[in-house]
Coordinates of C-alpha atoms and ligand atoms in Angstrom, one line a residue:
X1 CA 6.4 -2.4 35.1
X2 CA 3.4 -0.7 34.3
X3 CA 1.8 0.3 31.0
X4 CA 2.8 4.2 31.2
X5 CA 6.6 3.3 32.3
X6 CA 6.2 0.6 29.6
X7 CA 5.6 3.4 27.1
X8 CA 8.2 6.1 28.6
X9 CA 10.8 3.3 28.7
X10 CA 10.7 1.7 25.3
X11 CA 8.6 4.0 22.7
X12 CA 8.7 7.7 24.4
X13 CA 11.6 10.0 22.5
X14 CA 12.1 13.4 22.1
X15 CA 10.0 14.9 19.7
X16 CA 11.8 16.4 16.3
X17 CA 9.3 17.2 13.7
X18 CA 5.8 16.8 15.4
X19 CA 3.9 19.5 17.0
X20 CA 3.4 17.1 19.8
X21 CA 4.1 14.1 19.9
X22 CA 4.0 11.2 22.8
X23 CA 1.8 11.9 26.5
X24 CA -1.1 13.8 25.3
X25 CA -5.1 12.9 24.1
X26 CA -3.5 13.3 20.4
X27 CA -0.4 14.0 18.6
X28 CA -0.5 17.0 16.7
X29 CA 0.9 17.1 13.4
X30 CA 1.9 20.3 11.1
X31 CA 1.7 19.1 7.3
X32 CA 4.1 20.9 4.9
X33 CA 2.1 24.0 3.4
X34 CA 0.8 22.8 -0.1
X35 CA 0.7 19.2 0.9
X36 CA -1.8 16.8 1.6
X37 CA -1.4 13.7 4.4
X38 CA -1.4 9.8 2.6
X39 CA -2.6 7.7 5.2
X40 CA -2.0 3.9 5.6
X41 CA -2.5 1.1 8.5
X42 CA -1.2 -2.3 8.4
X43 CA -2.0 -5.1 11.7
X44 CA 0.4 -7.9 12.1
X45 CA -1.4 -11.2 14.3
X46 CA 0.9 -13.6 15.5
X47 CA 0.6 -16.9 13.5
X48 CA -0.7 -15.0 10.5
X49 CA 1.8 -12.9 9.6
X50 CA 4.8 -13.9 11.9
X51 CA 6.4 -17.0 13.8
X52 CA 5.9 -17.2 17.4
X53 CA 9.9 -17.7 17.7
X54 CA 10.4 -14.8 15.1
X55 CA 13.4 -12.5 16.6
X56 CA 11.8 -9.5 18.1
X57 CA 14.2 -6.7 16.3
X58 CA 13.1 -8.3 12.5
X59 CA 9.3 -7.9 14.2
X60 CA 10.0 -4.3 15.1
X61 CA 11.5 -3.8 11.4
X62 CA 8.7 -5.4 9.4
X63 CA 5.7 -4.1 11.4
X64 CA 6.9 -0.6 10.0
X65 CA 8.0 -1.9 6.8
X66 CA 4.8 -2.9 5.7
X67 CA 3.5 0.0 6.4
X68 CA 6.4 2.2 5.0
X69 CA 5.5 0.4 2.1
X70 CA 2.7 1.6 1.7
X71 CA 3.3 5.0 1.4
X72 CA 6.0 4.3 -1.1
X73 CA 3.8 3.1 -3.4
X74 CA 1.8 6.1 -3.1
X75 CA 4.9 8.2 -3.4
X76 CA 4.6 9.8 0.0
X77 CA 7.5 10.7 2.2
X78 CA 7.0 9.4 5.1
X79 CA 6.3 11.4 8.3
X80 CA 5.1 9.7 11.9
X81 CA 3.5 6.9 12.6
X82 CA 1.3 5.6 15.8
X83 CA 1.5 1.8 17.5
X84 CA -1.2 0.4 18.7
X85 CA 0.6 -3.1 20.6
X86 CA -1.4 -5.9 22.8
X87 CA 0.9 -7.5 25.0
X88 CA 0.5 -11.0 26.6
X89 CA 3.4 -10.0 29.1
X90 CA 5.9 -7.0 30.0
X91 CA 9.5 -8.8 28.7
X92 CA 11.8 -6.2 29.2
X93 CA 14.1 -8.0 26.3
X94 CA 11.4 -8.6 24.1
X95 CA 10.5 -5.4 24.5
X96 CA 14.0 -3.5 23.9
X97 CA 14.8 -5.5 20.7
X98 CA 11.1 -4.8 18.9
X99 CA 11.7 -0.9 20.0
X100 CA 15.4 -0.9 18.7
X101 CA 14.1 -2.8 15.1
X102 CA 11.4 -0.2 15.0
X103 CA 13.0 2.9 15.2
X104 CA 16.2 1.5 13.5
X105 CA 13.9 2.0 10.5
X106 CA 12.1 4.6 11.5
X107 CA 15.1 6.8 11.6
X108 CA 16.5 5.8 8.3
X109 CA 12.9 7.6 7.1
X110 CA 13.1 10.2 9.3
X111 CA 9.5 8.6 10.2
X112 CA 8.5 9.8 14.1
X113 CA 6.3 7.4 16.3
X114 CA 3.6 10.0 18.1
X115 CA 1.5 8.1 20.0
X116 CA -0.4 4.6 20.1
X117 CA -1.9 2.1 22.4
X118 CA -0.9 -0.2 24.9
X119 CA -3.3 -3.2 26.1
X120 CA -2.4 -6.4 27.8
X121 CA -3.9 -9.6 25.0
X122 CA -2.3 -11.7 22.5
X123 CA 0.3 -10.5 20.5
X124 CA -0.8 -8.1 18.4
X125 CA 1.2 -5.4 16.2
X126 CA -0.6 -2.6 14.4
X127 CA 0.7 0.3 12.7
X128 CA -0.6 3.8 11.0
X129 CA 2.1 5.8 8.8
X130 CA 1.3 9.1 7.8
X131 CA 2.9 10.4 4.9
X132 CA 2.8 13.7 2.8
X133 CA 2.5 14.2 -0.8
X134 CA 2.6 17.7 -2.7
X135 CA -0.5 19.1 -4.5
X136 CA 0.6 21.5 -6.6
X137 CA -1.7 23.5 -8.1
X138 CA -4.3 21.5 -6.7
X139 CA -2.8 18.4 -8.5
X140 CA -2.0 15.6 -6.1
X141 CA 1.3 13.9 -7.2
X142 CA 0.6 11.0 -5.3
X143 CA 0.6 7.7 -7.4
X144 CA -2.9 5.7 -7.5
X145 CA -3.8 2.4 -8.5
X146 CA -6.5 3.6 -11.3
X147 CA -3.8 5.7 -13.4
X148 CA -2.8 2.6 -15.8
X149 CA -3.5 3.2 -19.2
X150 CA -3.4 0.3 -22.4
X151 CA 0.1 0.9 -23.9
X152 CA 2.0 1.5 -20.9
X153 CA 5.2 -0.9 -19.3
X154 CA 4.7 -3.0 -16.3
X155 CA 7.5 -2.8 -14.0
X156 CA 8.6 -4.4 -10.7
X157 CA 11.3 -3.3 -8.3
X158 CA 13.5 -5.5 -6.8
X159 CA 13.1 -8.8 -5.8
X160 CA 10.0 -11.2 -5.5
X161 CA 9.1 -14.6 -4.6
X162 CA 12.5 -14.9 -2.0
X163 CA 10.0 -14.3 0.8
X164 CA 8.2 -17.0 -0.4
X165 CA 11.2 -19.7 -1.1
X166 CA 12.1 -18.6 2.5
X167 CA 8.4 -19.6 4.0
X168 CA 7.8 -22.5 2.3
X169 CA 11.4 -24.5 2.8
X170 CA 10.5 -23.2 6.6
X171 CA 7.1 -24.9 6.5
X172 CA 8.9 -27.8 5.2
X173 CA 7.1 -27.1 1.8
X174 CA 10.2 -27.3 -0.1
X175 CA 13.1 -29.7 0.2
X176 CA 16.5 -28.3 -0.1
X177 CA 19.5 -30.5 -0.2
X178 CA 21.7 -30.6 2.7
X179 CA 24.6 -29.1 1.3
X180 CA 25.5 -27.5 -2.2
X181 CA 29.2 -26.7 -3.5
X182 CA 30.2 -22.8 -4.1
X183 CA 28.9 -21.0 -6.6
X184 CA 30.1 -18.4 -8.2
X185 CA 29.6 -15.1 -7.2
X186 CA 30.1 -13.9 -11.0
X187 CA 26.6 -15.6 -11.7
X188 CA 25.0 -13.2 -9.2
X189 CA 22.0 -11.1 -10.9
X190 CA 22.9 -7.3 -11.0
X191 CA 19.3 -7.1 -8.8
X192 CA 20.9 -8.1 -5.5
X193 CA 23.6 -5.9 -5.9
X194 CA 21.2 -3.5 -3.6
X195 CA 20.2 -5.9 -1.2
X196 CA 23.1 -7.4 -0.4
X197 CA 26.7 -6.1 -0.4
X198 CA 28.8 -9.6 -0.3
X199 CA 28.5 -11.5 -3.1
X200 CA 26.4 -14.8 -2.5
X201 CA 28.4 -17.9 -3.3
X202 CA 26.7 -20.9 -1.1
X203 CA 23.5 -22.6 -0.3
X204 CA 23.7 -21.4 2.9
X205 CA 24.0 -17.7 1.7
X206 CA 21.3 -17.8 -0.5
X207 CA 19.0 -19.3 2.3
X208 CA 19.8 -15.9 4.6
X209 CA 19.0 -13.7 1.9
X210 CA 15.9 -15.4 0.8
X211 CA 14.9 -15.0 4.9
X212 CA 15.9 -11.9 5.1
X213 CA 13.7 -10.9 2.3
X214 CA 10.6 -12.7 4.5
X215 CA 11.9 -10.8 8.1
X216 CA 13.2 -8.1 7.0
X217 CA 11.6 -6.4 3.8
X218 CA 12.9 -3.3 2.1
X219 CA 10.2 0.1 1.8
X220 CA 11.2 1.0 -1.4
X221 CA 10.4 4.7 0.0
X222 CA 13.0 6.8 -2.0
X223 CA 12.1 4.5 -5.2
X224 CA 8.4 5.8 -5.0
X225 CA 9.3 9.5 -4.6
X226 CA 11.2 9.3 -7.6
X227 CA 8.7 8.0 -9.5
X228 CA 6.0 10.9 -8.7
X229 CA 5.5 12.4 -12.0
X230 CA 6.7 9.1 -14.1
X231 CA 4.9 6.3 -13.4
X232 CA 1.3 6.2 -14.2
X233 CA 0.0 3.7 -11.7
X234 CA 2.0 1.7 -8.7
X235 CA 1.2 -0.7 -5.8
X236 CA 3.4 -2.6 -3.2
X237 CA 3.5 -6.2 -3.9
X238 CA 1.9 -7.9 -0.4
X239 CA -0.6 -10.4 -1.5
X240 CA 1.8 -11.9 -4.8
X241 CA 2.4 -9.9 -7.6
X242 CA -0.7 -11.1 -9.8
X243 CA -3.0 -10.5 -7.1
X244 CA -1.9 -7.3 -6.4
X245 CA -1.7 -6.1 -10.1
X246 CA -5.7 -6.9 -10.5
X247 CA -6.1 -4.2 -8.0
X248 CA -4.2 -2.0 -11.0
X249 CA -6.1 -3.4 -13.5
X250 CA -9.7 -3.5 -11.7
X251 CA -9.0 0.3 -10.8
X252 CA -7.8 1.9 -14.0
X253 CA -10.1 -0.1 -16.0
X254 CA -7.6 -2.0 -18.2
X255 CA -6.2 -5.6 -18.8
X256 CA -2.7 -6.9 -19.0
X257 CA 0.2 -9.3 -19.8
X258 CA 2.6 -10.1 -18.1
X259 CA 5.9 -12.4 -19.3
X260 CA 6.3 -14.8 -16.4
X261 CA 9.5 -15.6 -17.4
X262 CA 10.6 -12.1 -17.0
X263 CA 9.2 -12.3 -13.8
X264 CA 11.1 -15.0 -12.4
X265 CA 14.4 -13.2 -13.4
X266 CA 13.4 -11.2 -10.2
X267 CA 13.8 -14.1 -7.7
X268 CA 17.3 -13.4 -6.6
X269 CA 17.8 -17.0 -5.7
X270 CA 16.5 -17.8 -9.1
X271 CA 20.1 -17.5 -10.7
X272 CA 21.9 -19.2 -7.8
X273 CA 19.3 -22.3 -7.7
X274 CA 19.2 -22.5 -11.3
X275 CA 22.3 -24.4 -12.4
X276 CA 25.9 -24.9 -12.4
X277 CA 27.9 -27.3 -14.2
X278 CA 24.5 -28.8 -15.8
X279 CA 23.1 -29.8 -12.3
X280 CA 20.6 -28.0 -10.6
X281 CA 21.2 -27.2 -6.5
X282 CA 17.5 -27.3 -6.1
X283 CA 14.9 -28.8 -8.1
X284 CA 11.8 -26.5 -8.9
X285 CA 10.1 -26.9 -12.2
X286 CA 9.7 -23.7 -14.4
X287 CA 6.0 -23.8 -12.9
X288 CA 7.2 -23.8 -9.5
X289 CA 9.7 -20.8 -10.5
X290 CA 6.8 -19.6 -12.0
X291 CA 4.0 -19.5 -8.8
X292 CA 7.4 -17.7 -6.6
X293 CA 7.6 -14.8 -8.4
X294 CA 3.6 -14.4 -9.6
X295 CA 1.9 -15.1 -6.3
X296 CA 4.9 -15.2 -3.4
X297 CA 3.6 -12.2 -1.3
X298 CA 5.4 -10.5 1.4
X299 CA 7.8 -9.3 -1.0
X300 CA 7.2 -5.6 -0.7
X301 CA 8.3 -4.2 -4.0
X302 CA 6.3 -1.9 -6.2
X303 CA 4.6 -2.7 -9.2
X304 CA 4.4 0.2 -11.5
X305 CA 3.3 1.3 -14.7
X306 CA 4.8 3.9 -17.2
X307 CA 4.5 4.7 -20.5
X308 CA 7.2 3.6 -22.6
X309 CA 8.2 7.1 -23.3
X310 CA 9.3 7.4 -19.8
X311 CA 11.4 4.4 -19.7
X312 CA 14.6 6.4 -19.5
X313 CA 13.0 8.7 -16.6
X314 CA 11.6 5.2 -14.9
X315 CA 15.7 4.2 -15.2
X316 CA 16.8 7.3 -13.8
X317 CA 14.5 6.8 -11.2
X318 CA 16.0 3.1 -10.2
X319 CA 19.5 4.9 -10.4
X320 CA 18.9 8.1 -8.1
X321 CA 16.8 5.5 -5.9
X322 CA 19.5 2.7 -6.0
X323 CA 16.8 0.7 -6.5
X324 CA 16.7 -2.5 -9.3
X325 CA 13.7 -2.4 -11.6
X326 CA 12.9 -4.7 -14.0
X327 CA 10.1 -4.5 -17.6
X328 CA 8.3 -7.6 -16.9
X329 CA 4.5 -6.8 -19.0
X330 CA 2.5 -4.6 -20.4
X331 CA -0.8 -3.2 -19.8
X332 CA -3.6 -3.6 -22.8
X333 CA -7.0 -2.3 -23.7
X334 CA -8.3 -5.8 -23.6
X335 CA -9.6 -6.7 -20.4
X336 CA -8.1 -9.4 -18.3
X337 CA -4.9 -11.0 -17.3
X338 CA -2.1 -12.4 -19.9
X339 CA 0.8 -14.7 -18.5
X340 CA 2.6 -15.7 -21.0
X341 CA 6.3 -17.4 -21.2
X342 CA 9.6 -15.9 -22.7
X343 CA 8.2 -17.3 -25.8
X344 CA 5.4 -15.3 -25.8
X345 CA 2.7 -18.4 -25.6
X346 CA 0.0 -18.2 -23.5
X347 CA 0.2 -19.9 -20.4
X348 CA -3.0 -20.8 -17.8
X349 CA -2.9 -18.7 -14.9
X350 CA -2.9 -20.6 -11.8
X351 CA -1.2 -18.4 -9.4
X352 CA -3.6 -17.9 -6.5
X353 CA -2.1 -14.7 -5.0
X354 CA -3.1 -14.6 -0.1
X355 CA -6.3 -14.1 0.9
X356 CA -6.9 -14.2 4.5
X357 CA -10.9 -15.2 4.0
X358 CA -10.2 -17.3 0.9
Ligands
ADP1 P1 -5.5 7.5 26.0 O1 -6.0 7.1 27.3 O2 -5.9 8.8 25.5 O3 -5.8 6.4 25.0 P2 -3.1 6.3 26.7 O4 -3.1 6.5 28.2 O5 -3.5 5.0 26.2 O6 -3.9 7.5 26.1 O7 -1.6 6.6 26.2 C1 -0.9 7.7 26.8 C2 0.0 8.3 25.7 O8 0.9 7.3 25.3 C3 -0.7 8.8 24.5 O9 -0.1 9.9 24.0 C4 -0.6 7.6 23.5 O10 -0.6 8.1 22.2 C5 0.8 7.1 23.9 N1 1.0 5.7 23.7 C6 0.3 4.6 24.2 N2 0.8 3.5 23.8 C7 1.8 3.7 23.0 C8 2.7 3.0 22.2 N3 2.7 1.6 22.2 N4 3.6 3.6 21.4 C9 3.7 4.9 21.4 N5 2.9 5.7 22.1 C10 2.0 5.2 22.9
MG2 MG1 -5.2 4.5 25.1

């Protein structure tokens, strides 16, 4: 098969919302009047961001994800996107199970792939999502990193550090015991109840999710359109959630603090791992707990900020988006980074969020 039937056979599709989509020099795009385009491109290398053995369909989902993600935390509804692929080989099944991840999510966002790039090289996946965002009277509603101010709540969506758990008991970094008796599904944390639908109640279980979280992350798209006109800053959590909230703190010129125990309250496998009967099913120190949820990465949530006057608007905003939020800091005038515990003692910040150069 050659590159152009490679194209018309897995990526071409009719066109719905673009001016022109797929077989041209460009795709041509029509922006809703009154709106302005939010931009974002994310590159996924094989053995940097993704297993060699990883399942092609959970590859097709997170190559968009990431990128989905990003206009969520800018508030943007998502609109097309482009694929620029390198290919070391034409596998047909390959091939069918990345397209059939890809626009599986694509089409939950109503988010149209127009064009892209084919090439023959290693496997290389890279994405550009456009977006819009109204501007109404000449006021972009799109939400920016440097919009933080001292006083306001620090929030997160969802679930972080699961991603993380997943990586490192797959790199052998954490040992897990073999097998673990049932636990209850009463003890689950209200914060899965989006993620999953069955109630988690083994080892096992609580393994899939935590993978799922790393393969197949969530764009919290309709969470960051709701939040347009309530939160003050917001980014998606990539790097680890400290790491990515000094991007929020560099840009808006403010410091923070941030309750670590809170934080870890947002590992979903926190509450199953944790105890039953007085015996833990896997052994992580508080610490451990501690470096999941404050430098994981790949968990794809938003971090957000708010003034606390708005924290019934920032619930109605998890409720109309279905999507878990949780109060985990707050930002201050003082410059710098707080972690402190549930105690509110201060606690040396050791949580070295990915850098791909560091
Ligand atoms: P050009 O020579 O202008 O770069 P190509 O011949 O590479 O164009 O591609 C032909 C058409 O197919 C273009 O419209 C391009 O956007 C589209 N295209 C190429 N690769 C992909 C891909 N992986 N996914 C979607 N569209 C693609
Ligand atoms: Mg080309």
């Amino acid at each position: 098969m050659g590159e152009f039937d490679l194209i018309a056979r897995y990526f071409k599709r009719p066109t719905r919302q673009a001016a022109l989509g797929i077989g041209d020099d460009c795709a041509l795009l029509q922006p809703t009047p009154g709106c302005q385009l939010a931009v974002s491109c994310d590159m996924l290398v094989q053995g940097r961001h993704f297993f060699a053995d990883v399942d092609p369909r959970t590859l097709g989902h997170k190559a968009l994800a990431v990128n989905l993600s990003d206009l969520a935390a800018c508030g943007a509804k998502p609109l097309a996107f482009t694929l620029a692929l390198a290919l070391p080989e034409v596998n047909e099944a390959w091939l069918e199970a990345f397209s059939q991840g890809l626009f599986a999510l694509a089409d939950r966002h109503g988010c149209e792939l127009i064009g892209g790039d084919t090439t023959a090289g290693p496997l290389n996946i890279c994405i550009t999502v456009f977006g819009e965002v109204p501007v109404p009277g000449g006021r972009s509603q799109a939400l920016l990193r440097s919009g933080a101010k001292a006083g306001d709540d620090l929030y997160v969506s969802g679930t972080v550090g699961d991603a993380r758990l997943a990586l490192d008991v797959r790199l052998g970094k954490l040992c897990l015991p073999a097998e673990a008796p049932a636990m209850m599904a009463a003890s689950a944390p209200s914060n899965t109840a989006a993620a999953t639908s069955a109630p988690i109640s083994e080892l096992s279980q609580v393994l899939d999710f935590a993978h799922a979280r790393l393969e197949t992350p969530t764009p919290r798209v309709a969470l960051g359109l709701a939040l347009r006109g309530v939160a003050t800053s917001a980014i998606d959590v990539s790097d680890g959630l400290l790491g990515d909230l000094g991007h929020i703190l560099e840009r808006s010129r403010v410091g923070a603090s941030v309750d670590a125990d809170e934080a870890i309250k947002s590992i979903a496998s926190y509450a199953y791992f944790k105890r039953s009967k007085g015996q833990y099913f896997i052994n992580l120190s508080s610490e451990q707990w501690r470096t999941l949820a404050l430098a994981g990465g790949d968990d794809y949530e938003l971090l957000f900020t708010a003034p606390p006057a708005q924290r019934d608007a920032v619930q109605a905003a998890a409720l109309t988006s279905q999507t878990p939020v949780r109060r985990i800091g707050q930002i201050d005038t003082e410059p710098g980074l707080r972690v402190v515990d549930a105690q509110g003692h201060l606690l040396p910040n050791r949580y070295k969020s990915f850098d791909h150069f560091a």
